[in-house]
PDB file of C-alpha atoms in Angstrom:
ATOM      1  CA  ASP A 164      81.819  92.926  66.136  1.00  0.00           C
ATOM      2  CA  TYR A 165      79.406  92.403  63.210  1.00  0.00           C
ATOM      3  CA  THR A 166      79.480  89.107  60.931  1.00  0.00           C
ATOM      4  CA  VAL A 167      78.372  89.894  57.500  1.00  0.00           C
ATOM      5  CA  CYS A 168      75.563  88.019  56.020  1.00  0.00           C
ATOM      6  CA  PRO A 169      76.655  86.939  52.490  1.00  0.00           C
ATOM      7  CA  ASN A 170      74.600  87.381  49.488  1.00  0.00           C
ATOM      8  CA  PRO A 171      72.220  89.950  50.241  1.00  0.00           C
ATOM      9  CA  THR A 172      69.117  90.631  48.197  1.00  0.00           C
ATOM     10  CA  ILE A 173      66.374  93.118  48.019  1.00  0.00           C
ATOM     11  CA  ALA A 174      62.979  92.943  46.691  1.00  0.00           C
ATOM     12  CA  VAL A 175      59.185  94.352  46.876  1.00  0.00           C
ATOM     13  CA  ASN A 176      56.817  92.285  48.854  1.00  0.00           C
ATOM     14  CA  ALA A 177      53.618  92.026  46.417  1.00  0.00           C
ATOM     15  CA  ASN A 178      51.445  91.859  49.241  1.00  0.00           C
ATOM     16  CA  THR A 179      52.433  94.808  51.272  1.00  0.00           C
ATOM     17  CA  GLY A 180      54.784  96.838  48.661  1.00  0.00           C
ATOM     18  CA  ILE A 181      57.503  97.117  51.357  1.00  0.00           C
ATOM     19  CA  TYR A 182      60.977  96.289  50.394  1.00  0.00           C
ATOM     20  CA  GLU A 183      62.324  93.090  51.941  1.00  0.00           C
ATOM     21  CA  VAL A 184      66.012  92.189  52.382  1.00  0.00           C
ATOM     22  CA  SER A 185      67.017  88.542  52.484  1.00  0.00           C
ATOM     23  CA  CYS A 186      70.441  87.002  53.145  1.00  0.00           C
ATOM     24  CA  THR A 187      71.905  83.624  54.195  1.00  0.00           C
ATOM     25  CA  ILE A 188      72.919  83.975  58.123  1.00  0.00           C
ATOM     26  CA  PRO A 189      76.387  83.040  59.013  1.00  0.00           C
ATOM     27  CA  ALA A 190      77.311  80.603  61.707  1.00  0.00           C
ATOM     28  CA  LYS A 191      77.316  81.915  65.378  1.00  0.00           C
ATOM     29  CA  SER A 192      77.650  80.874  68.901  1.00  0.00           C
ATOM     30  CA  ALA A 193      74.583  80.333  70.713  1.00  0.00           C
ATOM     31  CA  GLY A 194      73.048  83.778  71.851  1.00  0.00           C
ATOM     32  CA  SER A 195      71.185  86.877  70.761  1.00  0.00           C
ATOM     33  CA  TYR A 196      72.547  89.334  68.336  1.00  0.00           C
ATOM     34  CA  SER A 197      71.447  92.559  66.919  1.00  0.00           C
ATOM     35  CA  VAL A 198      70.668  92.795  63.132  1.00  0.00           C
ATOM     36  CA  VAL A 199      72.080  95.860  61.345  1.00  0.00           C
ATOM     37  CA  VAL A 200      71.069  96.877  57.704  1.00  0.00           C
ATOM     38  CA  GLU A 201      73.369  99.078  55.992  1.00  0.00           C
ATOM     39  CA  TYR A 202      72.004 100.607  52.747  1.00  0.00           C
ATOM     40  CA  SER A 203      72.568 103.487  49.957  1.00  0.00           C
ATOM     41  CA  GLY A 204      71.355 104.486  46.987  1.00  0.00           C
ATOM     42  CA  ALA A 205      70.456 107.117  44.681  1.00  0.00           C
ATOM     43  CA  GLY A 206      66.813 107.385  45.831  1.00  0.00           C
ATOM     44  CA  LEU A 207      67.915 108.505  49.176  1.00  0.00           C
ATOM     45  CA  GLN A 208      67.827 112.171  50.256  1.00  0.00           C
ATOM     46  CA  ASP A 209      71.646 113.514  49.854  1.00  0.00           C
ATOM     47  CA  ASN A 210      72.647 109.791  48.654  1.00  0.00           C
ATOM     48  CA  THR A 211      74.058 109.243  51.729  1.00  0.00           C
ATOM     49  CA  ALA A 212      74.549 105.587  53.184  1.00  0.00           C
ATOM     50  CA  ARG A 213      72.744 104.887  56.253  1.00  0.00           C
ATOM     51  CA  SER A 214      72.202 101.828  58.574  1.00  0.00           C
ATOM     52  CA  TYR A 215      69.022 100.533  60.316  1.00  0.00           C
ATOM     53  CA  THR A 216      69.122  98.392  63.462  1.00  0.00           C
ATOM     54  CA  ALA A 217      66.182  95.915  63.787  1.00  0.00           C
ATOM     55  CA  SER A 218      64.274  96.272  67.089  1.00  0.00           C
ATOM     56  CA  SER A 219      64.285  92.519  67.788  1.00  0.00           C
ATOM     57  CA  GLN A 220      67.380  90.687  67.883  1.00  0.00           C
ATOM     58  CA  LEU A 221      68.169  87.214  66.050  1.00  0.00           C
ATOM     59  CA  THR A 222      68.685  84.540  68.648  1.00  0.00           C
ATOM     60  CA  TYR A 223      70.950  81.456  67.832  1.00  0.00           C
ATOM     61  CA  ILE A 224      69.983  78.372  69.800  1.00  0.00           C
ATOM     62  CA  THR A 225      72.114  75.133  70.172  1.00  0.00           C
ATOM     63  CA  PRO A 226      69.397  72.332  70.518  1.00  0.00           C
ATOM     64  CA  THR A 227      69.553  70.513  73.896  1.00  0.00           C
ATOM     65  CA  ILE A 228      66.934  67.868  75.457  1.00  0.00           C
ATOM     66  CA  SER A 229      65.355  69.632  78.518  1.00  0.00           C
ATOM     67  CA  SER A 230      63.377  66.479  79.676  1.00  0.00           C
ATOM     68  CA  ILE A 231      61.683  63.358  78.530  1.00  0.00           C
ATOM     69  CA  SER A 232      58.221  62.006  79.413  1.00  0.00           C
ATOM     70  CA  PRO A 233      57.880  59.337  80.839  1.00  0.00           C
ATOM     71  CA  ALA A 234      61.060  59.550  82.946  1.00  0.00           C
ATOM     72  CA  THR A 235      61.512  56.042  83.331  1.00  0.00           C
ATOM     73  CA  LEU A 236      61.108  53.382  80.351  1.00  0.00           C
ATOM     74  CA  SER A 237      59.984  49.805  80.163  1.00  0.00           C
ATOM     75  CA  SER A 238      62.224  47.255  79.218  1.00  0.00           C
ATOM     76  CA  THR A 239      59.883  45.688  77.057  1.00  0.00           C
ATOM     77  CA  GLY A 240      59.787  48.679  74.598  1.00  0.00           C
ATOM     78  CA  GLY A 241      56.801  50.118  72.663  1.00  0.00           C
ATOM     79  CA  GLU A 242      56.163  53.033  74.533  1.00  0.00           C
ATOM     80  CA  THR A 243      55.728  56.443  73.078  1.00  0.00           C
ATOM     81  CA  LEU A 244      58.430  58.575  74.390  1.00  0.00           C
ATOM     82  CA  THR A 245      58.119  62.479  74.401  1.00  0.00           C
ATOM     83  CA  ILE A 246      61.714  64.456  74.205  1.00  0.00           C
ATOM     84  CA  ILE A 247      61.217  67.891  74.992  1.00  0.00           C
ATOM     85  CA  THR A 248      63.917  70.407  73.688  1.00  0.00           C
ATOM     86  CA  ASN A 249      64.842  73.921  74.486  1.00  0.00           C
ATOM     87  CA  ILE A 250      63.717  75.236  71.002  1.00  0.00           C
ATOM     88  CA  PRO A 251      60.543  77.456  71.478  1.00  0.00           C
ATOM     89  CA  SER A 252      57.488  76.312  69.967  1.00  0.00           C
ATOM     90  CA  THR A 253      57.132  79.666  67.885  1.00  0.00           C
ATOM     91  CA  ALA A 254      60.171  79.116  66.053  1.00  0.00           C
ATOM     92  CA  THR A 255      59.716  78.831  62.151  1.00  0.00           C
ATOM     93  CA  ASP A 256      63.346  77.789  61.236  1.00  0.00           C
ATOM     94  CA  PRO A 257      63.358  74.387  59.184  1.00  0.00           C
ATOM     95  CA  ILE A 258      63.932  71.354  61.902  1.00  0.00           C
ATOM     96  CA  THR A 259      64.235  67.900  61.051  1.00  0.00           C
ATOM     97  CA  VAL A 260      65.396  64.787  63.122  1.00  0.00           C
ATOM     98  CA  SER A 261      67.263  62.006  61.275  1.00  0.00           C
ATOM     99  CA  SER A 262      67.579  59.552  64.242  1.00  0.00           C
ATOM    100  CA  ILE A 263      66.984  58.936  67.884  1.00  0.00           C
ATOM    101  CA  THR A 264      68.831  56.209  69.823  1.00  0.00           C
ATOM    102  CA  LEU A 265      68.520  54.598  73.261  1.00  0.00           C
ATOM    103  CA  GLY A 266      71.747  52.961  74.320  1.00  0.00           C
ATOM    104  CA  GLY A 267      72.733  52.768  70.444  1.00  0.00           C
ATOM    105  CA  THR A 268      69.216  50.894  69.584  1.00  0.00           C
ATOM    106  CA  ALA A 269      66.956  52.898  67.449  1.00  0.00           C
ATOM    107  CA  CYS A 270      63.638  54.618  68.444  1.00  0.00           C
ATOM    108  CA  THR A 271      61.055  54.406  65.639  1.00  0.00           C
ATOM    109  CA  SER A 272      58.764  56.740  64.059  1.00  0.00           C
ATOM    110  CA  PRO A 273      60.330  59.857  65.272  1.00  0.00           C
ATOM    111  CA  THR A 274      57.708  62.842  64.929  1.00  0.00           C
ATOM    112  CA  LEU A 275      58.207  66.642  65.341  1.00  0.00           C
ATOM    113  CA  THR A 276      55.211  68.068  67.740  1.00  0.00           C
ATOM    114  CA  THR A 277      55.233  70.519  70.418  1.00  0.00           C
ATOM    115  CA  SER A 278      54.781  70.413  74.484  1.00  0.00           C
ATOM    116  CA  GLY A 279      54.765  73.110  77.180  1.00  0.00           C
ATOM    117  CA  GLY A 280      55.665  75.911  74.618  1.00  0.00           C
ATOM    118  CA  PHE A 281      58.631  74.053  73.204  1.00  0.00           C
ATOM    119  CA  LYS A 282      59.443  71.953  70.267  1.00  0.00           C
ATOM    120  CA  ALA A 283      59.275  68.335  71.094  1.00  0.00           C
ATOM    121  CA  ILE A 284      59.936  64.799  69.336  1.00  0.00           C
ATOM    122  CA  THR A 285      57.766  61.546  69.974  1.00  0.00           C
ATOM    123  CA  CYS A 286      59.217  58.248  69.036  1.00  0.00           C
ATOM    124  CA  THR A 287      58.506  54.539  70.051  1.00  0.00           C
ATOM    125  CA  THR A 288      61.082  53.121  72.160  1.00  0.00           C
ATOM    126  CA  PRO A 289      62.903  49.845  71.721  1.00  0.00           C
ATOM    127  CA  ALA A 290      63.179  46.853  73.836  1.00  0.00           C
ATOM    128  CA  LYS A 291      66.380  46.803  75.927  1.00  0.00           C
ATOM    129  CA  SER A 292      67.553  45.034  78.986  1.00  0.00           C
ATOM    130  CA  ALA A 293      67.036  46.848  82.442  1.00  0.00           C
ATOM    131  CA  GLY A 294      69.883  49.378  83.150  1.00  0.00           C
ATOM    132  CA  THR A 295      70.581  52.855  82.413  1.00  0.00           C
ATOM    133  CA  TYR A 296      71.452  54.402  78.951  1.00  0.00           C
ATOM    134  CA  ASP A 297      72.210  57.615  77.080  1.00  0.00           C
ATOM    135  CA  LEU A 298      69.154  58.972  74.929  1.00  0.00           C
ATOM    136  CA  THR A 299      70.881  60.696  71.774  1.00  0.00           C
ATOM    137  CA  ALA A 300      68.570  62.619  69.220  1.00  0.00           C
ATOM    138  CA  ASN A 301      70.250  64.044  65.944  1.00  0.00           C
ATOM    139  CA  ILE A 302      68.460  67.280  65.069  1.00  0.00           C
ATOM    140  CA  THR A 303      69.097  69.509  62.260  1.00  0.00           C
ATOM    141  CA  LEU A 304      68.262  73.153  62.975  1.00  0.00           C
ATOM    142  CA  ASN A 305      68.634  75.779  60.102  1.00  0.00           C
ATOM    143  CA  GLY A 306      70.871  73.136  58.283  1.00  0.00           C
ATOM    144  CA  VAL A 307      73.065  72.714  61.245  1.00  0.00           C
ATOM    145  CA  SER A 308      73.137  69.116  62.522  1.00  0.00           C
ATOM    146  CA  THR A 309      73.705  68.496  66.316  1.00  0.00           C
ATOM    147  CA  ALA A 310      73.705  65.393  68.248  1.00  0.00           C
ATOM    148  CA  VAL A 311      72.102  66.158  71.643  1.00  0.00           C
ATOM    149  CA  THR A 312      72.213  63.518  74.502  1.00  0.00           C
ATOM    150  CA  LYS A 313      70.523  62.810  77.868  1.00  0.00           C
ATOM    151  CA  THR A 314      72.528  60.780  80.148  1.00  0.00           C
ATOM    152  CA  GLY A 315      71.199  58.165  82.727  1.00  0.00           C
ATOM    153  CA  VAL A 316      67.917  57.282  81.310  1.00  0.00           C
ATOM    154  CA  GLN A 317      66.709  54.494  83.421  1.00  0.00           C
ATOM    155  CA  VAL A 318      65.052  51.403  81.947  1.00  0.00           C
ATOM    156  CA  ILE A 319      63.198  48.938  84.227  1.00  0.00           C
ATOM    157  CA  ALA A 320      61.691  45.218  83.660  1.00  0.00           C
ATOM    158  CA  PRO A 321      57.981  45.704  83.879  1.00  0.00           C
ATOM    159  CA  TYR A 322      56.451  44.298  87.347  1.00  0.00           C
ATOM    160  CA  THR A 323      55.085  41.025  87.395  1.00  0.00           C
ATOM    161  CA  PRO A 324      52.726  40.007  90.125  1.00  0.00           C
ATOM    162  CA  PRO A 325      53.413  36.807  92.067  1.00  0.00           C
ATOM    163  CA  SER A 326      51.407  33.750  91.248  1.00  0.00           C
ATOM    164  CA  ILE A 327      49.763  31.238  94.024  1.00  0.00           C
ATOM    165  CA  THR A 328      51.319  27.714  93.903  1.00  0.00           C
ATOM    166  CA  ASP A 329      49.767  26.216  96.488  1.00  0.00           C
ATOM    167  CA  VAL A 330      47.383  26.288  99.540  1.00  0.00           C
ATOM    168  CA  GLN A 331      47.881  24.418 102.535  1.00  0.00           C
ATOM    169  CA  PRO A 332      45.649  22.649 103.902  1.00  0.00           C
ATOM    170  CA  ASN A 333      43.669  22.109 100.468  1.00  0.00           C
ATOM    171  CA  THR A 334      41.398  19.630 101.754  1.00  0.00           C
ATOM    172  CA  TYR A 335      39.152  19.116 104.692  1.00  0.00           C
ATOM    173  CA  ILE A 336      38.607  22.797 105.119  1.00  0.00           C
ATOM    174  CA  ASP A 337      35.736  23.218 107.988  1.00  0.00           C
ATOM    175  CA  PRO A 338      32.779  24.968 106.378  1.00  0.00           C
ATOM    176  CA  ASN A 339      32.402  26.810 109.509  1.00  0.00           C
ATOM    177  CA  GLY A 340      35.576  28.560 109.078  1.00  0.00           C
ATOM    178  CA  GLY A 341      38.183  29.083 111.799  1.00  0.00           C
ATOM    179  CA  GLU A 342      40.966  27.304 110.407  1.00  0.00           C
ATOM    180  CA  ILE A 343      44.384  28.886 109.512  1.00  0.00           C
ATOM    181  CA  ILE A 344      45.463  28.303 106.025  1.00  0.00           C
ATOM    182  CA  THR A 345      48.929  29.008 104.241  1.00  0.00           C
ATOM    183  CA  ILE A 346      49.011  30.529 100.581  1.00  0.00           C
ATOM    184  CA  ILE A 347      52.264  29.914  99.056  1.00  0.00           C
ATOM    185  CA  THR A 348      53.617  32.161  95.988  1.00  0.00           C
ATOM    186  CA  ASP A 349      56.498  32.188  93.982  1.00  0.00           C
ATOM    187  CA  ALA A 350      57.474  35.767  95.134  1.00  0.00           C
ATOM    188  CA  THR A 351      60.942  36.121  96.529  1.00  0.00           C
ATOM    189  CA  ALA A 352      61.420  36.953 100.059  1.00  0.00           C
ATOM    190  CA  ASN A 353      62.032  40.937  99.451  1.00  0.00           C
ATOM    191  CA  VAL A 354      58.903  41.440  97.894  1.00  0.00           C
ATOM    192  CA  SER A 355      56.530  43.577 100.079  1.00  0.00           C
ATOM    193  CA  LYS A 356      53.048  42.135 101.021  1.00  0.00           C
ATOM    194  CA  SER A 357      49.673  44.237 100.824  1.00  0.00           C
TER     195      SER A 357
END
């Protein structure tokens, strides 16, 4: 069950003197496939057509988001977000990223990089209200564009420490100590103390 690569060409590598065959790979489902080259010509002994199966397979990958860092984002935005994909860092295929959005709002300055042996993308997060959002990256791999999404990305409001609003009593404190004072803050009742 082979799929033909259209427009094959053959040429001699100027550096090695070895014949190299090039063709345009066809669309295939994600997976690994054997590469078979069938060839013939007057230069072959007995002029009989032959075939050669490459020792390594050609692997098709559908990009996905494996993980992000940090896992939880701040509602103020401006953070550097790293999106780690399932594409090996050793892949030489042309890869571009056209856009990244968090809940429909663009992340700016998307840049390709690597992390932990895989291709990754960094971008600067937008400001968003606290909540849960979809993170979507539009990745083009070998000319095929795919919108990949990570659901359930949590955005939280940054922690604001409470302020002291009053101290009681605020006068006539005994210099020898021993008095009980009350410190009043603007913290709500469900804020833990330490």
